[in-house]
Amino acid sequence: MKAKVLMLTLLGAFALSFGAQAQQEVSTSQNLSGHKTIYNRDGSRWFIDIQGGAVMLPLGEANNKAEFMDRVSLGMPMLGIGAWHNPYFGTRLQLYGWRAYGFEFADAQKKDLNKYGNFFAGANFQFLFDLVNYFAPFKEDRVFHFSPFVGVGANYLLQVTEGDKFAPAIEGYDYLHGKDFDFMAPFGIAMNAGIQMRFRLHRVVDLNIEAQAIASKNNFRGTNAANYSGADVMALLTAGLSFNLCGSYFTEIVPMDWGLVNDLNSQINSLRAENAELSKRPASCPECPEAPAVTEGTKTTKAHYSNVFFRINSAKIDANQMPNVKMIAKYVIESGATVYLTGYADAKTGTADYNMALSERRVNSVRKALEKNGVDASKIVTSFKGSSEQPYEVNKMNRVVIATDAE
């Protein structure tokens, strides 16, 4: 009954937290659930868990006759080392060792109980799934996380004693070791499953509360295993702190709005066609008024050949941008004109120095692509502005190299 109440409480807390976070404003430009969001590939977020708590053997006829608190062994130190490979999937190596109390009937009438201490050590490699980060919109500073996990490992039964004190192996007192002791006999493959609730206290510190069950075949004394058959099952409840290492955090990658890009390119191509049509008109038009004289200091208007857009933090020319590169190359080759390339980076991503270097890489990528398409290097003039200038009001459009016929 207590186990059912605990599970309902945990599920209720998860539902309330999930609903509350769904109503909060999230710091993302896409507002997509975590498994639909693209993240950077800078590496995993490593962490160390330090926990302690309680362990008991929940099964067994004799165990169920004992007082509940007599069955609980307090302490249960645990050390975990792991990494979140993305916001909703992680792995962890968990090390632990303590004692689990078991009970057996002292007589045939099943009235009196003998208490035994099963001292053990073990390790599990676990897979963690953060359900909140998976289903809710991506939010780096989320406070609550709910993560089921499963794992596989091994347990080793060190000693079985009467009472709760670890002691040297003495015949008649140590019920595990004997004259014909087999070192591998107390070793058993372990399977575990559990749930973790994680509360963010600071950027580098989380509070963890975990409940899990571990099943292995170690012949614990006082389990439900008659004649040492079947698996030994331990139930654990622990709490502690998780320390995030290396200051690594996940950031969202917002994909380029290619519909907007293609629309802008269509507009540019339409304007270029109109300009080509105007160039076919005669130099003089008797019925047209004379053009006003150009006063000194008038700026020369730039004619845009085309734009080449890039993904965030990338200087690679995508396949759907290569037609723009080829269009520029064709125009320069046919006209013999000089093309001026200017690279940019958006101001909302990265530092000024990083963006300056990124815009230089982008403009060099376009220059090399033009040369591969037959443009003479002497006909290409490059410059880069980083994020110091933003040619477009839409932030993502400033990840661009603009080609013009004048500086």
mmCIF file of C-alpha atoms in Angstrom:
data_model
loop_
_atom_site.group_PDB
_atom_site.id
_atom_site.type_symbol
_atom_site.label_atom_id
_atom_site.label_comp_id
_atom_site.label_asym_id
_atom_site.label_seq_id
_atom_site.Cartn_x
_atom_site.Cartn_y
_atom_site.Cartn_z
ATOM 1 C CA MET A 1 0.000 0.000 0.000
ATOM 2 C CA LYS A 2 2.837 2.371 0.885
ATOM 3 C CA ALA A 3 4.495 1.656 -2.454
ATOM 4 C CA LYS A 4 1.288 2.556 -4.315
ATOM 5 C CA VAL A 5 0.937 5.834 -2.381
ATOM 6 C CA LEU A 6 4.568 6.704 -3.184
ATOM 7 C CA MET A 7 4.115 6.021 -6.904
ATOM 8 C CA LEU A 8 0.908 8.090 -7.083
ATOM 9 C CA THR A 9 2.626 10.967 -5.275
ATOM 10 C CA LEU A 10 5.574 10.922 -7.697
ATOM 11 C CA LEU A 11 3.301 10.773 -10.742
ATOM 12 C CA GLY A 12 1.204 13.644 -9.368
ATOM 13 C CA ALA A 13 4.287 15.796 -8.792
ATOM 14 C CA PHE A 14 5.477 15.058 -12.331
ATOM 15 C CA ALA A 15 2.104 15.995 -13.845
ATOM 16 C CA LEU A 16 1.847 19.243 -11.865
ATOM 17 C CA SER A 17 5.400 20.270 -12.724
ATOM 18 C CA PHE A 18 4.938 19.435 -16.395
ATOM 19 C CA GLY A 19 1.722 21.446 -16.570
ATOM 20 C CA ALA A 20 3.216 24.423 -14.767
ATOM 21 C CA GLN A 21 6.238 24.506 -17.040
ATOM 22 C CA ALA A 22 4.040 24.231 -20.130
ATOM 23 C CA GLN A 23 2.350 27.485 -19.056
ATOM 24 C CA GLN A 24 5.620 29.345 -18.467
ATOM 25 C CA GLU A 25 7.290 31.395 -21.137
ATOM 26 C CA VAL A 26 10.191 29.386 -22.537
ATOM 27 C CA SER A 27 13.466 30.822 -23.818
ATOM 28 C CA THR A 28 13.388 29.300 -27.264
ATOM 29 C CA SER A 29 12.592 30.697 -30.679
ATOM 30 C CA GLN A 30 10.919 27.483 -31.846
ATOM 31 C CA ASN A 31 8.933 26.408 -28.770
ATOM 32 C CA LEU A 32 9.187 22.754 -29.840
ATOM 33 C CA SER A 33 9.269 19.712 -27.576
ATOM 34 C CA GLY A 34 12.754 18.563 -26.632
ATOM 35 C CA HIS A 35 12.944 15.563 -28.966
ATOM 36 C CA LYS A 36 12.041 17.807 -31.931
ATOM 37 C CA THR A 37 14.669 20.436 -31.124
ATOM 38 C CA ILE A 38 18.151 20.447 -32.679
ATOM 39 C CA TYR A 39 21.041 21.020 -30.261
ATOM 40 C CA ASN A 40 24.679 21.906 -30.668
ATOM 41 C CA ARG A 41 27.247 19.102 -30.923
ATOM 42 C CA ASP A 42 29.819 20.571 -28.539
ATOM 43 C CA GLY A 43 29.917 17.419 -26.407
ATOM 44 C CA SER A 44 28.243 15.849 -23.387
ATOM 45 C CA ARG A 45 27.490 17.427 -20.032
ATOM 46 C CA TRP A 46 29.403 15.422 -17.415
ATOM 47 C CA PHE A 47 28.303 15.144 -13.801
ATOM 48 C CA ILE A 48 29.149 13.449 -10.495
ATOM 49 C CA ASP A 49 26.446 12.211 -8.102
ATOM 50 C CA ILE A 50 27.049 11.764 -4.361
ATOM 51 C CA GLN A 51 24.117 10.175 -2.517
ATOM 52 C CA GLY A 52 23.120 8.320 0.606
ATOM 53 C CA GLY A 53 19.916 6.751 1.865
ATOM 54 C CA ALA A 54 18.372 3.448 2.840
ATOM 55 C CA VAL A 55 18.123 -0.121 1.549
ATOM 56 C CA MET A 56 15.878 -3.062 2.420
ATOM 57 C CA LEU A 57 14.895 -6.504 1.145
ATOM 58 C CA PRO A 58 11.182 -6.100 0.339
ATOM 59 C CA LEU A 59 10.396 -9.776 -0.354
ATOM 60 C CA GLY A 60 10.375 -12.877 1.798
ATOM 61 C CA GLU A 61 7.894 -14.401 4.199
ATOM 62 C CA ALA A 62 10.130 -13.960 7.234
ATOM 63 C CA ASN A 63 11.125 -10.422 6.224
ATOM 64 C CA ASN A 64 7.483 -9.399 6.103
ATOM 65 C CA LYS A 65 7.043 -10.564 9.718
ATOM 66 C CA ALA A 66 9.713 -8.190 11.004
ATOM 67 C CA GLU A 67 9.084 -4.587 12.054
ATOM 68 C CA PHE A 68 9.414 -2.213 9.136
ATOM 69 C CA MET A 69 12.184 -0.078 10.653
ATOM 70 C CA ASP A 70 14.132 -3.189 11.664
ATOM 71 C CA ARG A 71 14.268 -4.122 7.989
ATOM 72 C CA VAL A 72 15.651 -0.734 6.876
ATOM 73 C CA SER A 73 19.408 -0.279 6.728
ATOM 74 C CA LEU A 74 20.340 3.429 6.803
ATOM 75 C CA GLY A 75 23.434 4.843 5.121
ATOM 76 C CA MET A 76 23.725 3.284 1.664
ATOM 77 C CA PRO A 77 26.521 5.420 0.123
ATOM 78 C CA MET A 78 26.414 5.748 -3.674
ATOM 79 C CA LEU A 79 28.743 7.428 -6.163
ATOM 80 C CA GLY A 80 27.726 8.104 -9.760
ATOM 81 C CA ILE A 81 29.759 9.362 -12.712
ATOM 82 C CA GLY A 82 27.911 10.069 -15.942
ATOM 83 C CA ALA A 83 27.021 12.407 -18.769
ATOM 84 C CA TRP A 84 23.926 13.841 -20.453
ATOM 85 C CA HIS A 85 24.557 13.328 -24.157
ATOM 86 C CA ASN A 86 21.621 15.564 -25.001
ATOM 87 C CA PRO A 87 18.985 17.205 -22.762
ATOM 88 C CA TYR A 88 16.882 14.039 -22.513
ATOM 89 C CA PHE A 89 19.288 11.074 -22.697
ATOM 90 C CA GLY A 90 22.203 10.259 -20.420
ATOM 91 C CA THR A 91 24.334 7.399 -19.130
ATOM 92 C CA ARG A 92 25.830 6.823 -15.686
ATOM 93 C CA LEU A 93 28.136 4.414 -13.864
ATOM 94 C CA GLN A 94 26.880 4.015 -10.301
ATOM 95 C CA LEU A 95 28.991 2.443 -7.535
ATOM 96 C CA TYR A 96 27.576 1.386 -4.174
ATOM 97 C CA GLY A 97 28.128 -0.850 -1.168
ATOM 98 C CA TRP A 98 26.379 -1.415 2.179
ATOM 99 C CA ARG A 99 24.343 -4.037 4.020
ATOM 100 C CA ALA A 100 20.809 -5.376 3.619
ATOM 101 C CA TYR A 101 19.041 -7.006 6.551
ATOM 102 C CA GLY A 102 17.402 -10.400 6.068
ATOM 103 C CA PHE A 103 15.289 -12.451 8.458
ATOM 104 C CA GLU A 104 14.692 -16.174 8.926
ATOM 105 C CA PHE A 105 12.378 -18.056 11.284
ATOM 106 C CA ALA A 106 14.274 -19.340 14.309
ATOM 107 C CA ASP A 107 11.905 -22.259 14.954
ATOM 108 C CA ALA A 108 9.283 -24.390 13.281
ATOM 109 C CA GLN A 109 6.486 -22.411 14.918
ATOM 110 C CA LYS A 110 7.613 -19.335 12.951
ATOM 111 C CA LYS A 111 7.359 -17.079 15.949
ATOM 112 C CA ASP A 112 10.901 -15.932 16.586
ATOM 113 C CA LEU A 113 13.149 -14.346 13.915
ATOM 114 C CA ASN A 114 16.882 -14.335 13.368
ATOM 115 C CA LYS A 115 18.349 -11.185 11.817
ATOM 116 C CA TYR A 116 21.285 -11.310 9.390
ATOM 117 C CA GLY A 117 23.404 -8.624 7.784
ATOM 118 C CA ASN A 118 24.180 -9.179 4.081
ATOM 119 C CA PHE A 119 27.194 -6.967 3.289
ATOM 120 C CA PHE A 120 27.515 -6.303 -0.436
ATOM 121 C CA ALA A 121 29.176 -4.090 -3.058
ATOM 122 C CA GLY A 122 28.143 -3.483 -6.631
ATOM 123 C CA ALA A 123 28.172 -1.365 -9.764
ATOM 124 C CA ASN A 124 25.606 -0.598 -12.464
ATOM 125 C CA PHE A 125 25.802 1.078 -15.845
ATOM 126 C CA GLN A 126 22.550 2.941 -16.339
ATOM 127 C CA PHE A 127 20.584 4.654 -19.105
ATOM 128 C CA LEU A 128 18.628 7.748 -18.038
ATOM 129 C CA PHE A 129 15.655 9.280 -19.892
ATOM 130 C CA ASP A 130 14.565 12.795 -18.912
ATOM 131 C CA LEU A 131 10.836 12.784 -19.730
ATOM 132 C CA VAL A 132 10.347 16.492 -18.964
ATOM 133 C CA ASN A 133 13.073 17.559 -21.387
ATOM 134 C CA TYR A 134 11.769 15.067 -23.949
ATOM 135 C CA PHE A 135 8.143 16.190 -24.048
ATOM 136 C CA ALA A 136 8.285 19.812 -22.835
ATOM 137 C CA PRO A 137 9.729 22.722 -24.861
ATOM 138 C CA PHE A 138 13.491 23.051 -24.542
ATOM 139 C CA LYS A 139 14.547 25.216 -21.598
ATOM 140 C CA GLU A 140 18.134 25.253 -20.383
ATOM 141 C CA ASP A 141 17.345 26.582 -16.883
ATOM 142 C CA ARG A 142 14.439 24.224 -16.110
ATOM 143 C CA VAL A 143 14.083 23.589 -12.358
ATOM 144 C CA PHE A 144 12.426 20.134 -12.241
ATOM 145 C CA HIS A 145 13.382 16.951 -14.107
ATOM 146 C CA PHE A 146 11.810 13.486 -13.949
ATOM 147 C CA SER A 147 13.992 10.680 -15.279
ATOM 148 C CA PRO A 148 13.294 6.930 -15.302
ATOM 149 C CA PHE A 149 16.398 4.781 -15.700
ATOM 150 C CA VAL A 150 17.406 1.168 -16.248
ATOM 151 C CA GLY A 151 20.767 -0.505 -15.953
ATOM 152 C CA VAL A 152 22.848 -3.657 -15.806
ATOM 153 C CA GLY A 153 25.837 -4.503 -13.650
ATOM 154 C CA ALA A 154 27.060 -6.869 -10.943
ATOM 155 C CA ASN A 155 26.815 -7.365 -7.169
ATOM 156 C CA TYR A 156 29.181 -9.182 -4.839
ATOM 157 C CA LEU A 157 28.083 -10.533 -1.454
ATOM 158 C CA LEU A 158 31.036 -9.817 0.847
ATOM 159 C CA GLN A 159 29.833 -11.365 4.071
ATOM 160 C CA VAL A 160 26.749 -12.579 5.932
ATOM 161 C CA THR A 161 26.761 -12.020 9.685
ATOM 162 C CA GLU A 162 24.358 -12.118 12.580
ATOM 163 C CA GLY A 163 23.416 -8.586 13.503
ATOM 164 C CA ASP A 164 24.744 -5.565 11.628
ATOM 165 C CA LYS A 165 28.524 -5.471 12.123
ATOM 166 C CA PHE A 166 31.014 -6.385 9.427
ATOM 167 C CA ALA A 167 33.538 -8.858 10.903
ATOM 168 C CA PRO A 168 36.444 -11.051 9.749
ATOM 169 C CA ALA A 169 35.497 -14.474 8.435
ATOM 170 C CA ILE A 170 35.201 -16.739 11.472
ATOM 171 C CA GLU A 171 33.869 -20.260 11.076
ATOM 172 C CA GLY A 172 30.542 -20.535 12.847
ATOM 173 C CA TYR A 173 29.984 -16.755 12.693
ATOM 174 C CA ASP A 174 30.461 -15.910 9.019
ATOM 175 C CA TYR A 175 27.638 -17.781 7.276
ATOM 176 C CA LEU A 176 29.015 -17.152 3.811
ATOM 177 C CA HIS A 177 32.671 -18.193 3.897
ATOM 178 C CA GLY A 178 33.732 -21.686 4.765
ATOM 179 C CA LYS A 179 36.452 -24.217 4.130
ATOM 180 C CA ASP A 180 35.256 -24.905 0.593
ATOM 181 C CA PHE A 181 34.590 -21.254 -0.216
ATOM 182 C CA ASP A 182 34.282 -20.455 -3.960
ATOM 183 C CA PHE A 183 35.250 -16.824 -4.645
ATOM 184 C CA MET A 184 32.845 -16.550 -7.584
ATOM 185 C CA ALA A 185 29.862 -18.023 -5.736
ATOM 186 C CA PRO A 186 28.745 -14.689 -4.165
ATOM 187 C CA PHE A 187 29.090 -12.889 -7.524
ATOM 188 C CA GLY A 188 25.917 -12.184 -9.495
ATOM 189 C CA ILE A 189 24.773 -10.237 -12.535
ATOM 190 C CA ALA A 190 22.474 -7.387 -11.467
ATOM 191 C CA MET A 191 19.593 -5.617 -13.187
ATOM 192 C CA ASN A 192 18.179 -2.371 -11.874
ATOM 193 C CA ALA A 193 15.420 0.116 -12.653
ATOM 194 C CA GLY A 194 14.280 3.271 -10.951
ATOM 195 C CA ILE A 195 13.172 6.882 -11.139
ATOM 196 C CA GLN A 196 15.067 10.082 -10.455
ATOM 197 C CA MET A 197 13.651 13.477 -9.532
ATOM 198 C CA ARG A 198 16.173 16.272 -10.036
ATOM 199 C CA PHE A 199 15.775 19.831 -8.748
ATOM 200 C CA ARG A 200 18.073 22.574 -9.975
ATOM 201 C CA LEU A 201 19.705 24.519 -7.129
ATOM 202 C CA HIS A 202 22.380 26.283 -9.194
ATOM 203 C CA ARG A 203 23.900 26.138 -12.646
ATOM 204 C CA VAL A 204 26.338 23.496 -11.429
ATOM 205 C CA VAL A 205 24.421 21.808 -8.566
ATOM 206 C CA ASP A 206 21.227 19.719 -8.594
ATOM 207 C CA LEU A 207 19.368 17.979 -5.768
ATOM 208 C CA ASN A 208 18.634 14.323 -6.622
ATOM 209 C CA ILE A 209 16.010 12.054 -5.071
ATOM 210 C CA GLU A 210 16.022 8.497 -6.419
ATOM 211 C CA ALA A 211 14.073 5.289 -5.861
ATOM 212 C CA GLN A 212 15.257 2.070 -7.481
ATOM 213 C CA ALA A 213 15.182 -1.705 -7.277
ATOM 214 C CA ILE A 214 18.190 -3.973 -7.870
ATOM 215 C CA ALA A 215 17.803 -7.682 -8.623
ATOM 216 C CA SER A 216 20.735 -10.108 -8.595
ATOM 217 C CA LYS A 217 21.550 -13.717 -7.714
ATOM 218 C CA ASN A 218 23.892 -13.512 -4.703
ATOM 219 C CA ASN A 219 22.177 -15.836 -2.200
ATOM 220 C CA PHE A 220 21.404 -13.168 0.382
ATOM 221 C CA ARG A 221 20.379 -14.717 3.675
ATOM 222 C CA GLY A 222 16.786 -13.988 4.588
ATOM 223 C CA THR A 223 15.357 -13.291 1.135
ATOM 224 C CA ASN A 224 12.391 -14.979 -0.506
ATOM 225 C CA ALA A 225 14.784 -17.410 -2.207
ATOM 226 C CA ALA A 226 14.073 -20.847 -0.788
ATOM 227 C CA ASN A 227 17.210 -23.002 -0.739
ATOM 228 C CA TYR A 228 19.104 -20.155 -2.414
ATOM 229 C CA SER A 229 17.046 -20.271 -5.598
ATOM 230 C CA GLY A 230 15.783 -17.205 -7.445
ATOM 231 C CA ALA A 231 16.967 -13.609 -7.402
ATOM 232 C CA ASP A 232 17.634 -11.305 -4.468
ATOM 233 C CA VAL A 233 15.721 -8.017 -4.774
ATOM 234 C CA MET A 234 16.777 -4.839 -2.965
ATOM 235 C CA ALA A 235 14.752 -1.621 -2.738
ATOM 236 C CA LEU A 236 16.726 1.623 -2.359
ATOM 237 C CA LEU A 237 15.725 5.208 -1.588
ATOM 238 C CA THR A 238 18.538 7.762 -1.776
ATOM 239 C CA ALA A 239 19.082 11.508 -1.987
ATOM 240 C CA GLY A 240 22.099 13.681 -2.659
ATOM 241 C CA LEU A 241 23.730 16.270 -4.874
ATOM 242 C CA SER A 242 24.717 16.183 -8.525
ATOM 243 C CA PHE A 243 27.599 18.402 -9.644
ATOM 244 C CA ASN A 244 27.692 19.456 -13.313
ATOM 245 C CA LEU A 245 31.262 19.555 -14.589
ATOM 246 C CA CYS A 246 33.146 21.607 -17.205
ATOM 247 C CA GLY A 247 30.433 24.272 -17.509
ATOM 248 C CA SER A 248 29.010 22.536 -20.586
ATOM 249 C CA TYR A 249 25.455 23.506 -21.522
ATOM 250 C CA PHE A 250 23.159 22.670 -24.384
ATOM 251 C CA THR A 251 22.095 25.399 -26.791
ATOM 252 C CA GLU A 252 19.364 25.253 -29.362
ATOM 253 C CA ILE A 253 20.185 25.449 -33.058
ATOM 254 C CA VAL A 254 17.489 27.315 -34.950
ATOM 255 C CA PRO A 255 17.349 26.001 -38.540
ATOM 256 C CA MET A 256 17.370 28.490 -41.396
ATOM 257 C CA ASP A 257 13.929 29.537 -42.639
ATOM 258 C CA TRP A 258 14.522 28.311 -46.183
ATOM 259 C CA GLY A 259 11.074 29.440 -47.311
ATOM 260 C CA LEU A 260 12.035 33.014 -46.466
ATOM 261 C CA VAL A 261 15.439 32.611 -48.112
ATOM 262 C CA ASN A 262 13.972 31.248 -51.325
ATOM 263 C CA ASP A 263 11.413 34.056 -51.402
ATOM 264 C CA LEU A 264 14.161 36.674 -51.075
ATOM 265 C CA ASN A 265 16.226 34.994 -53.778
ATOM 266 C CA SER A 266 13.182 35.035 -56.059
ATOM 267 C CA GLN A 267 12.812 38.763 -55.467
ATOM 268 C CA ILE A 268 16.499 39.317 -56.223
ATOM 269 C CA ASN A 269 16.257 37.300 -59.438
ATOM 270 C CA SER A 270 13.152 39.287 -60.463
ATOM 271 C CA LEU A 271 14.963 42.582 -59.891
ATOM 272 C CA ARG A 272 17.964 41.293 -61.850
ATOM 273 C CA ALA A 273 15.688 40.398 -64.760
ATOM 274 C CA GLU A 274 14.142 43.874 -64.689
ATOM 275 C CA ASN A 275 17.615 45.419 -64.657
ATOM 276 C CA ALA A 276 18.631 43.301 -67.652
ATOM 277 C CA GLU A 277 15.518 44.459 -69.511
ATOM 278 C CA LEU A 278 16.271 48.100 -68.736
ATOM 279 C CA SER A 279 19.835 47.699 -70.024
ATOM 280 C CA LYS A 280 18.441 46.847 -73.480
ATOM 281 C CA ARG A 281 16.803 50.267 -73.907
ATOM 282 C CA PRO A 282 18.519 52.851 -76.158
ATOM 283 C CA ALA A 283 21.084 55.166 -74.691
ATOM 284 C CA SER A 284 19.031 58.234 -75.636
ATOM 285 C CA CYS A 285 15.297 58.792 -75.548
ATOM 286 C CA PRO A 286 14.138 61.923 -77.450
ATOM 287 C CA GLU A 287 10.764 61.960 -75.771
ATOM 288 C CA CYS A 288 12.236 61.492 -72.294
ATOM 289 C CA PRO A 289 13.381 64.455 -70.182
ATOM 290 C CA GLU A 290 17.073 64.783 -69.566
ATOM 291 C CA ALA A 291 18.321 63.147 -66.388
ATOM 292 C CA PRO A 292 19.351 65.597 -63.710
ATOM 293 C CA ALA A 293 23.053 66.191 -63.335
ATOM 294 C CA VAL A 294 24.741 64.163 -60.650
ATOM 295 C CA THR A 295 26.148 66.462 -57.999
ATOM 296 C CA GLU A 296 29.528 65.862 -56.482
ATOM 297 C CA GLY A 297 29.424 63.569 -53.477
ATOM 298 C CA THR A 298 26.481 61.465 -54.654
ATOM 299 C CA LYS A 299 26.947 57.852 -53.547
ATOM 300 C CA THR A 300 27.126 55.094 -56.122
ATOM 301 C CA THR A 301 24.211 52.625 -55.750
ATOM 302 C CA LYS A 302 25.255 49.018 -55.262
ATOM 303 C CA ALA A 303 23.668 46.371 -57.443
ATOM 304 C CA HIS A 304 23.180 43.074 -55.579
ATOM 305 C CA TYR A 305 24.242 40.058 -57.593
ATOM 306 C CA SER A 306 22.940 37.535 -55.057
ATOM 307 C CA ASN A 307 23.094 36.444 -51.407
ATOM 308 C CA VAL A 308 24.543 33.234 -50.038
ATOM 309 C CA PHE A 309 22.984 32.292 -46.669
ATOM 310 C CA PHE A 310 24.513 30.022 -44.015
ATOM 311 C CA ARG A 311 23.347 27.975 -41.075
ATOM 312 C CA ILE A 312 24.107 29.115 -37.543
ATOM 313 C CA ASN A 313 27.798 28.794 -36.598
ATOM 314 C CA SER A 314 28.636 27.409 -40.051
ATOM 315 C CA ALA A 315 30.788 28.524 -42.958
ATOM 316 C CA LYS A 316 29.811 25.609 -45.186
ATOM 317 C CA ILE A 317 27.776 26.422 -48.305
ATOM 318 C CA ASP A 318 24.639 24.274 -48.331
ATOM 319 C CA ALA A 319 23.556 22.536 -51.518
ATOM 320 C CA ASN A 320 20.503 24.747 -51.934
ATOM 321 C CA GLN A 321 22.749 27.846 -51.900
ATOM 322 C CA MET A 322 25.069 26.638 -54.675
ATOM 323 C CA PRO A 323 22.697 27.898 -57.442
ATOM 324 C CA ASN A 324 23.251 31.421 -56.092
ATOM 325 C CA VAL A 325 27.022 30.938 -56.233
ATOM 326 C CA LYS A 326 26.811 29.696 -59.824
ATOM 327 C CA MET A 327 24.566 32.637 -60.739
ATOM 328 C CA ILE A 328 27.168 35.086 -59.430
ATOM 329 C CA ALA A 329 29.955 33.258 -61.255
ATOM 330 C CA LYS A 330 28.032 33.292 -64.536
ATOM 331 C CA TYR A 331 27.342 37.007 -64.311
ATOM 332 C CA VAL A 332 30.950 37.913 -63.486
ATOM 333 C CA ILE A 333 32.365 35.733 -66.279
ATOM 334 C CA GLU A 334 29.967 37.059 -68.900
ATOM 335 C CA SER A 335 30.221 40.726 -67.909
ATOM 336 C CA GLY A 336 33.887 40.804 -66.941
ATOM 337 C CA ALA A 337 32.908 42.874 -63.907
ATOM 338 C CA THR A 338 34.467 42.698 -60.467
ATOM 339 C CA VAL A 339 32.382 41.171 -57.690
ATOM 340 C CA TYR A 340 32.614 42.467 -54.119
ATOM 341 C CA LEU A 341 31.887 39.887 -51.407
ATOM 342 C CA THR A 342 31.051 40.974 -47.847
ATOM 343 C CA GLY A 343 30.572 38.432 -45.051
ATOM 344 C CA TYR A 344 28.389 38.872 -41.973
ATOM 345 C CA ALA A 345 27.320 37.019 -38.809
ATOM 346 C CA ASP A 346 24.210 37.522 -36.711
ATOM 347 C CA ALA A 347 24.588 39.666 -33.583
ATOM 348 C CA LYS A 348 22.569 37.421 -31.263
ATOM 349 C CA THR A 349 24.949 34.473 -31.449
ATOM 350 C CA GLY A 350 28.593 34.393 -30.374
ATOM 351 C CA THR A 351 31.043 37.115 -29.365
ATOM 352 C CA ALA A 352 32.167 39.984 -31.588
ATOM 353 C CA ASP A 353 35.624 38.457 -32.137
ATOM 354 C CA TYR A 354 34.204 35.015 -32.924
ATOM 355 C CA ASN A 355 31.655 36.470 -35.356
ATOM 356 C CA MET A 356 34.359 38.456 -37.139
ATOM 357 C CA ALA A 357 36.347 35.264 -37.739
ATOM 358 C CA LEU A 358 33.173 33.397 -38.744
ATOM 359 C CA SER A 359 32.232 36.038 -41.327
ATOM 360 C CA GLU A 360 35.767 35.818 -42.743
ATOM 361 C CA ARG A 361 35.437 32.036 -43.122
ATOM 362 C CA ARG A 362 32.094 32.464 -44.830
ATOM 363 C CA VAL A 363 33.329 34.980 -47.355
ATOM 364 C CA ASN A 364 36.370 32.802 -48.099
ATOM 365 C CA SER A 365 34.062 29.827 -48.698
ATOM 366 C CA VAL A 366 32.140 31.815 -51.310
ATOM 367 C CA ARG A 367 35.374 33.098 -52.889
ATOM 368 C CA LYS A 368 36.736 29.561 -53.263
ATOM 369 C CA ALA A 369 33.415 28.359 -54.698
ATOM 370 C CA LEU A 370 33.441 31.154 -57.293
ATOM 371 C CA GLU A 371 37.006 30.289 -58.309
ATOM 372 C CA LYS A 372 35.990 26.640 -58.728
ATOM 373 C CA ASN A 373 33.209 27.838 -61.030
ATOM 374 C CA GLY A 374 35.639 29.669 -63.309
ATOM 375 C CA VAL A 375 35.854 33.186 -61.838
ATOM 376 C CA ASP A 376 39.324 34.710 -61.994
ATOM 377 C CA ALA A 377 40.686 35.475 -58.524
ATOM 378 C CA SER A 378 41.552 39.023 -59.656
ATOM 379 C CA LYS A 379 37.842 39.677 -60.192
ATOM 380 C CA ILE A 380 36.956 38.952 -56.556
ATOM 381 C CA VAL A 381 37.302 41.477 -53.723
ATOM 382 C CA THR A 382 36.444 40.272 -50.210
ATOM 383 C CA SER A 383 35.707 41.931 -46.883
ATOM 384 C CA PHE A 384 34.018 40.820 -43.667
ATOM 385 C CA LYS A 385 32.066 42.744 -41.051
ATOM 386 C CA GLY A 386 31.318 40.105 -38.400
ATOM 387 C CA SER A 387 28.315 41.218 -36.362
ATOM 388 C CA SER A 388 29.373 44.872 -36.237
ATOM 389 C CA GLU A 389 26.936 45.575 -39.074
ATOM 390 C CA GLN A 390 23.550 43.922 -39.594
ATOM 391 C CA PRO A 391 22.262 44.371 -43.157
ATOM 392 C CA TYR A 392 18.862 42.820 -42.347
ATOM 393 C CA GLU A 393 16.349 43.352 -39.542
ATOM 394 C CA VAL A 394 15.638 39.606 -39.321
ATOM 395 C CA ASN A 395 18.491 38.231 -37.186
ATOM 396 C CA LYS A 396 18.920 34.865 -38.939
ATOM 397 C CA MET A 397 19.255 36.556 -42.355
ATOM 398 C CA ASN A 398 22.513 38.181 -41.237
ATOM 399 C CA ARG A 399 24.314 34.832 -41.512
ATOM 400 C CA VAL A 400 25.106 35.784 -45.074
ATOM 401 C CA VAL A 401 27.641 36.744 -47.733
ATOM 402 C CA ILE A 402 26.354 39.548 -49.981
ATOM 403 C CA ALA A 403 27.718 39.934 -53.531
ATOM 404 C CA THR A 404 27.597 43.404 -55.122
ATOM 405 C CA ASP A 405 29.143 45.286 -58.010
ATOM 406 C CA ALA A 406 30.662 48.023 -55.830
ATOM 407 C CA GLU A 407 32.289 48.372 -52.438
#
